[in-house]
């Protein structure tokens, strides 16, 4: 089983829609969780960290469910500029390595 | 300020040749990572440096791959006797390195194509 798994999508949504997707992780002792955004042929950039209590940054909401070992990302009021691949990343306990999922592709159409 | 710099941005080589990929991290960042990403795939961890030492080399796919870091700064990833399956984007990232929860800053990568 992979350390981090994501639904690859693609999620095709109209502008203004809400889209949400999950990422599951295999190691129950994982401590740190992140969402990165990667545009086509570009490097990943940190979108947001995911905290135990859940957190929101503008139109983006991240949640952590430790019992079921997944994190989620919800995008409200989607914009064309939200079209990208969203990578989740999970920190392995006791080391600095971030393990990444293969990404979920979101396409927002006009 | 300057971000993570990688060179070359593109490298085309023939099977069997050696290649060197360079990464210049953000000044002051003690942690440096190499990942690779094949088309449509996630990021595959290769190696991690803290300062000049590499406590985790677990991701290097074979003994043809090696990496070093000098002066706590620039890192070089070397692939010997390249194979077609080595074709991928090689991404370098750095962080302050104080703890595992820190943000990684990525370079724009080296696109390696082995013919």
CSV table of C-alpha atoms in Angstrom, one decimal:
chain,number,residue,atom,x,y,z
A,1,UNK,CA,0.0,0.0,0.0
A,2,UNK,CA,1.3,3.5,-0.9
A,3,UNK,CA,2.1,5.8,1.9
A,4,UNK,CA,-0.2,8.5,0.5
A,5,UNK,CA,-3.0,8.0,-2.0
A,6,UNK,CA,-5.2,10.4,-3.8
A,7,UNK,CA,-8.1,10.2,-6.3
A,8,UNK,CA,-6.4,11.4,-9.5
A,9,UNK,CA,-9.6,13.0,-10.9
A,10,UNK,CA,-9.9,14.9,-13.0
A,11,UNK,CA,-12.6,17.0,-11.3
A,12,UNK,CA,-14.2,19.2,-14.0
A,13,UNK,CA,-16.3,21.8,-12.4
A,14,UNK,CA,-18.0,25.1,-13.5
A,15,UNK,CA,-16.9,28.4,-12.2
A,16,UNK,CA,-18.5,29.2,-8.8
A,17,UNK,CA,-18.9,25.5,-7.9
A,18,UNK,CA,-17.6,23.8,-4.8
A,19,UNK,CA,-15.2,20.9,-5.2
A,20,UNK,CA,-13.8,18.7,-2.5
A,21,UNK,CA,-11.4,15.7,-2.5
A,22,UNK,CA,-9.5,13.6,-0.1
A,23,UNK,CA,-6.1,12.1,0.5
A,24,UNK,CA,-5.5,9.0,2.6
A,25,UNK,CA,-2.3,8.1,4.4
A,26,UNK,CA,-1.2,4.7,5.7
A,27,UNK,CA,0.9,5.6,8.7
A,28,UNK,CA,-1.2,6.3,11.7
A,29,UNK,CA,1.7,8.1,13.5
A,30,UNK,CA,2.0,10.7,10.8
A,31,UNK,CA,2.2,14.2,12.3
A,32,UNK,CA,2.3,16.9,9.6
A,33,UNK,CA,0.0,17.3,6.7
A,34,UNK,CA,0.1,19.7,3.8
A,35,UNK,CA,-1.6,20.6,0.5
A,36,UNK,CA,0.6,21.7,-2.4
A,37,UNK,CA,-0.5,23.2,-5.7
A,38,UNK,CA,1.2,22.3,-8.9
A,39,UNK,CA,0.5,24.1,-12.2
A,40,UNK,CA,1.3,22.4,-15.4
A,41,UNK,CA,5.0,22.1,-15.9
A,42,UNK,CA,5.7,24.1,-12.8
A,43,UNK,CA,7.1,23.2,-9.4
A,44,UNK,CA,4.8,22.5,-6.4
A,45,UNK,CA,4.0,25.4,-4.1
A,46,UNK,CA,2.6,25.1,-0.6
A,47,UNK,CA,-1.1,25.9,-0.6
A,48,UNK,CA,-1.7,25.3,3.1
A,49,UNK,CA,-0.8,23.3,6.1
A,50,UNK,CA,-3.5,21.1,7.6
A,51,UNK,CA,-4.1,21.4,11.3
A,52,UNK,CA,-5.9,19.0,13.7
A,53,UNK,CA,-8.7,21.5,14.2
A,54,UNK,CA,-9.1,22.1,10.5
A,55,UNK,CA,-8.2,25.4,8.9
A,56,UNK,CA,-9.5,27.8,6.3
A,57,UNK,CA,-7.7,30.2,4.0
A,58,UNK,CA,-10.1,32.3,2.0
A,59,UNK,CA,-12.0,29.9,-0.3
A,60,UNK,CA,-9.9,26.9,0.7
A,61,UNK,CA,-10.7,24.7,3.7
A,62,UNK,CA,-8.5,21.8,4.9
A,63,UNK,CA,-9.6,19.1,7.3
A,64,UNK,CA,-7.8,16.3,9.0
A,65,UNK,CA,-9.6,13.1,10.1
A,66,UNK,CA,-7.1,11.0,12.1
A,67,UNK,CA,-9.5,8.2,12.9
A,68,UNK,CA,-10.0,7.4,9.2
A,69,UNK,CA,-6.5,8.6,8.2
A,70,UNK,CA,-7.4,11.1,5.6
A,71,UNK,CA,-7.1,14.8,4.9
A,72,UNK,CA,-9.4,16.8,2.7
A,73,UNK,CA,-9.4,20.0,0.7
A,74,UNK,CA,-12.5,21.9,-0.2
A,75,UNK,CA,-12.5,24.8,-2.7
A,76,UNK,CA,-15.5,27.1,-2.6
A,77,UNK,CA,-16.6,29.5,-5.4
A,78,UNK,CA,-14.1,28.0,-7.8
A,79,UNK,CA,-12.2,30.3,-10.1
A,80,UNK,CA,-10.6,29.5,-13.5
A,81,UNK,CA,-7.3,30.1,-11.8
A,82,UNK,CA,-7.9,27.2,-9.4
A,83,UNK,CA,-7.3,24.8,-12.2
A,84,UNK,CA,-4.2,22.8,-11.2
A,85,UNK,CA,-3.0,19.6,-9.7
A,86,UNK,CA,-3.3,19.4,-5.9
A,87,UNK,CA,-0.8,17.3,-4.1
A,88,UNK,CA,-1.1,16.2,-0.5
A,89,UNK,CA,2.0,15.6,1.5
A,90,UNK,CA,2.4,13.8,4.8
A,91,UNK,CA,5.4,13.9,7.1
A,92,UNK,CA,6.9,10.6,8.3
A,93,UNK,CA,7.3,10.3,12.0
A,94,UNK,CA,10.8,11.0,13.3
A,95,UNK,CA,12.2,12.2,10.0
A,96,UNK,CA,12.0,15.1,7.7
A,97,UNK,CA,10.9,13.3,4.6
A,98,UNK,CA,7.6,14.5,3.1
A,99,UNK,CA,5.7,11.8,1.2
A,100,UNK,CA,3.6,13.1,-1.6
A,101,UNK,CA,0.5,11.7,-3.3
A,102,UNK,CA,0.2,11.5,-7.0
A,103,UNK,CA,-2.1,14.5,-7.1
A,104,UNK,CA,-5.7,15.4,-7.9
A,105,UNK,CA,-6.3,17.3,-11.0
A,106,UNK,CA,-9.0,20.0,-10.9
A,107,UNK,CA,-10.2,21.8,-14.0
A,108,UNK,CA,-12.5,24.8,-13.6
A,109,UNK,CA,-14.4,25.7,-16.7
A,110,UNK,CA,-16.1,29.0,-17.6
B,1,UNK,CA,15.0,37.2,-2.5
B,2,UNK,CA,16.3,34.4,-4.6
B,3,UNK,CA,14.5,31.1,-4.5
B,4,UNK,CA,15.8,27.6,-5.1
B,5,UNK,CA,17.8,27.5,-8.3
B,6,UNK,CA,18.3,24.4,-10.4
B,7,UNK,CA,20.4,23.9,-13.5
B,8,UNK,CA,20.2,22.9,-16.2
B,9,UNK,CA,16.5,23.4,-16.7
B,10,UNK,CA,16.6,20.8,-19.5
B,11,UNK,CA,19.0,18.1,-20.2
B,12,UNK,CA,18.9,15.6,-23.1
B,13,UNK,CA,21.4,12.8,-23.0
B,14,UNK,CA,22.2,9.5,-24.6
B,15,UNK,CA,21.7,6.3,-22.8
B,16,UNK,CA,24.8,5.3,-21.0
B,17,UNK,CA,26.1,8.8,-20.4
B,18,UNK,CA,26.6,10.4,-17.0
B,19,UNK,CA,24.7,13.5,-16.0
B,20,UNK,CA,25.1,16.0,-13.2
B,21,UNK,CA,22.2,18.1,-11.9
B,22,UNK,CA,22.8,21.1,-9.7
B,23,UNK,CA,20.7,22.7,-6.9
B,24,UNK,CA,21.3,26.0,-5.2
B,25,UNK,CA,19.1,26.2,-2.2
B,26,UNK,CA,17.8,29.4,-0.5
B,27,UNK,CA,20.5,31.0,1.5
B,28,UNK,CA,20.4,29.9,5.1
B,29,UNK,CA,18.3,26.8,4.5
B,30,UNK,CA,20.0,23.8,6.1
B,31,UNK,CA,17.7,21.1,4.8
B,32,UNK,CA,17.8,20.1,1.1
B,33,UNK,CA,15.8,17.4,-0.7
B,34,UNK,CA,15.8,15.8,-4.1
B,35,UNK,CA,12.6,14.4,-5.5
B,36,UNK,CA,11.8,13.2,-9.0
B,37,UNK,CA,8.5,13.3,-10.8
B,38,UNK,CA,7.7,11.2,-13.8
B,39,UNK,CA,4.9,12.3,-16.2
B,40,UNK,CA,1.6,12.2,-14.5
B,41,UNK,CA,3.1,10.8,-11.3
B,42,UNK,CA,3.6,12.1,-7.8
B,43,UNK,CA,6.9,13.1,-6.3
B,44,UNK,CA,9.3,10.3,-5.5
B,45,UNK,CA,11.6,11.0,-2.7
B,46,UNK,CA,15.3,10.4,-3.5
B,47,UNK,CA,17.5,11.9,-0.8
B,48,UNK,CA,17.6,14.4,2.0
B,49,UNK,CA,20.5,16.4,3.4
B,50,UNK,CA,20.8,18.2,6.7
B,51,UNK,CA,23.8,20.4,6.3
B,52,UNK,CA,26.4,18.4,4.3
B,53,UNK,CA,25.3,15.0,5.6
B,54,UNK,CA,22.6,12.7,4.1
B,55,UNK,CA,20.8,10.9,7.0
B,56,UNK,CA,18.3,9.5,4.5
B,57,UNK,CA,19.4,8.0,1.2
B,58,UNK,CA,16.6,5.5,1.2
B,59,UNK,CA,15.0,6.8,-2.0
B,60,UNK,CA,17.9,6.5,-4.4
B,61,UNK,CA,16.7,4.0,-6.9
B,62,UNK,CA,20.0,2.3,-7.7
B,63,UNK,CA,23.8,2.6,-7.1
B,64,UNK,CA,23.9,4.6,-10.3
B,65,UNK,CA,22.5,7.6,-8.4
B,66,UNK,CA,24.6,9.6,-5.9
B,67,UNK,CA,24.4,13.0,-4.4
B,68,UNK,CA,26.6,15.3,-2.5
B,69,UNK,CA,26.3,18.7,-0.8
B,70,UNK,CA,29.2,20.9,0.0
B,71,UNK,CA,29.5,23.9,2.3
B,72,UNK,CA,26.0,23.3,3.5
B,73,UNK,CA,24.8,24.9,0.3
B,74,UNK,CA,25.0,23.7,-3.3
B,75,UNK,CA,24.0,20.1,-4.0
B,76,UNK,CA,24.8,17.9,-7.0
B,77,UNK,CA,22.8,14.8,-8.0
B,78,UNK,CA,24.8,12.5,-10.3
B,79,UNK,CA,23.3,9.8,-12.4
B,80,UNK,CA,25.8,7.4,-14.0
B,81,UNK,CA,25.2,5.3,-17.1
B,82,UNK,CA,21.8,6.8,-17.6
B,83,UNK,CA,18.9,4.6,-18.7
B,84,UNK,CA,15.7,5.6,-20.4
B,85,UNK,CA,13.7,5.0,-17.2
B,86,UNK,CA,15.7,7.8,-15.6
B,87,UNK,CA,13.8,10.3,-17.7
B,88,UNK,CA,11.8,12.5,-15.4
B,89,UNK,CA,11.8,16.0,-13.8
B,90,UNK,CA,14.2,16.2,-11.0
B,91,UNK,CA,13.1,18.6,-8.3
B,92,UNK,CA,15.1,20.1,-5.5
B,93,UNK,CA,13.6,21.7,-2.4
B,94,UNK,CA,15.0,23.4,0.6
B,95,UNK,CA,13.7,24.4,4.0
B,96,UNK,CA,15.1,26.1,7.1
B,97,UNK,CA,15.5,22.6,8.6
B,98,UNK,CA,14.6,23.4,12.1
B,99,UNK,CA,11.8,20.8,12.4
B,100,UNK,CA,9.8,18.5,10.2
B,101,UNK,CA,6.8,20.8,10.0
B,102,UNK,CA,8.5,23.4,7.8
B,103,UNK,CA,7.5,24.6,4.4
B,104,UNK,CA,9.5,23.2,1.5
B,105,UNK,CA,10.4,25.6,-1.3
B,106,UNK,CA,10.9,23.9,-4.6
B,107,UNK,CA,13.1,24.8,-7.5
B,108,UNK,CA,11.6,24.7,-11.0
B,109,UNK,CA,13.3,21.4,-11.7
B,110,UNK,CA,15.6,19.8,-14.3
B,111,UNK,CA,13.7,18.0,-17.1
B,112,UNK,CA,16.0,15.0,-18.0
B,113,UNK,CA,15.4,13.1,-21.2
B,114,UNK,CA,17.4,10.0,-21.9
B,115,UNK,CA,17.3,8.9,-25.5
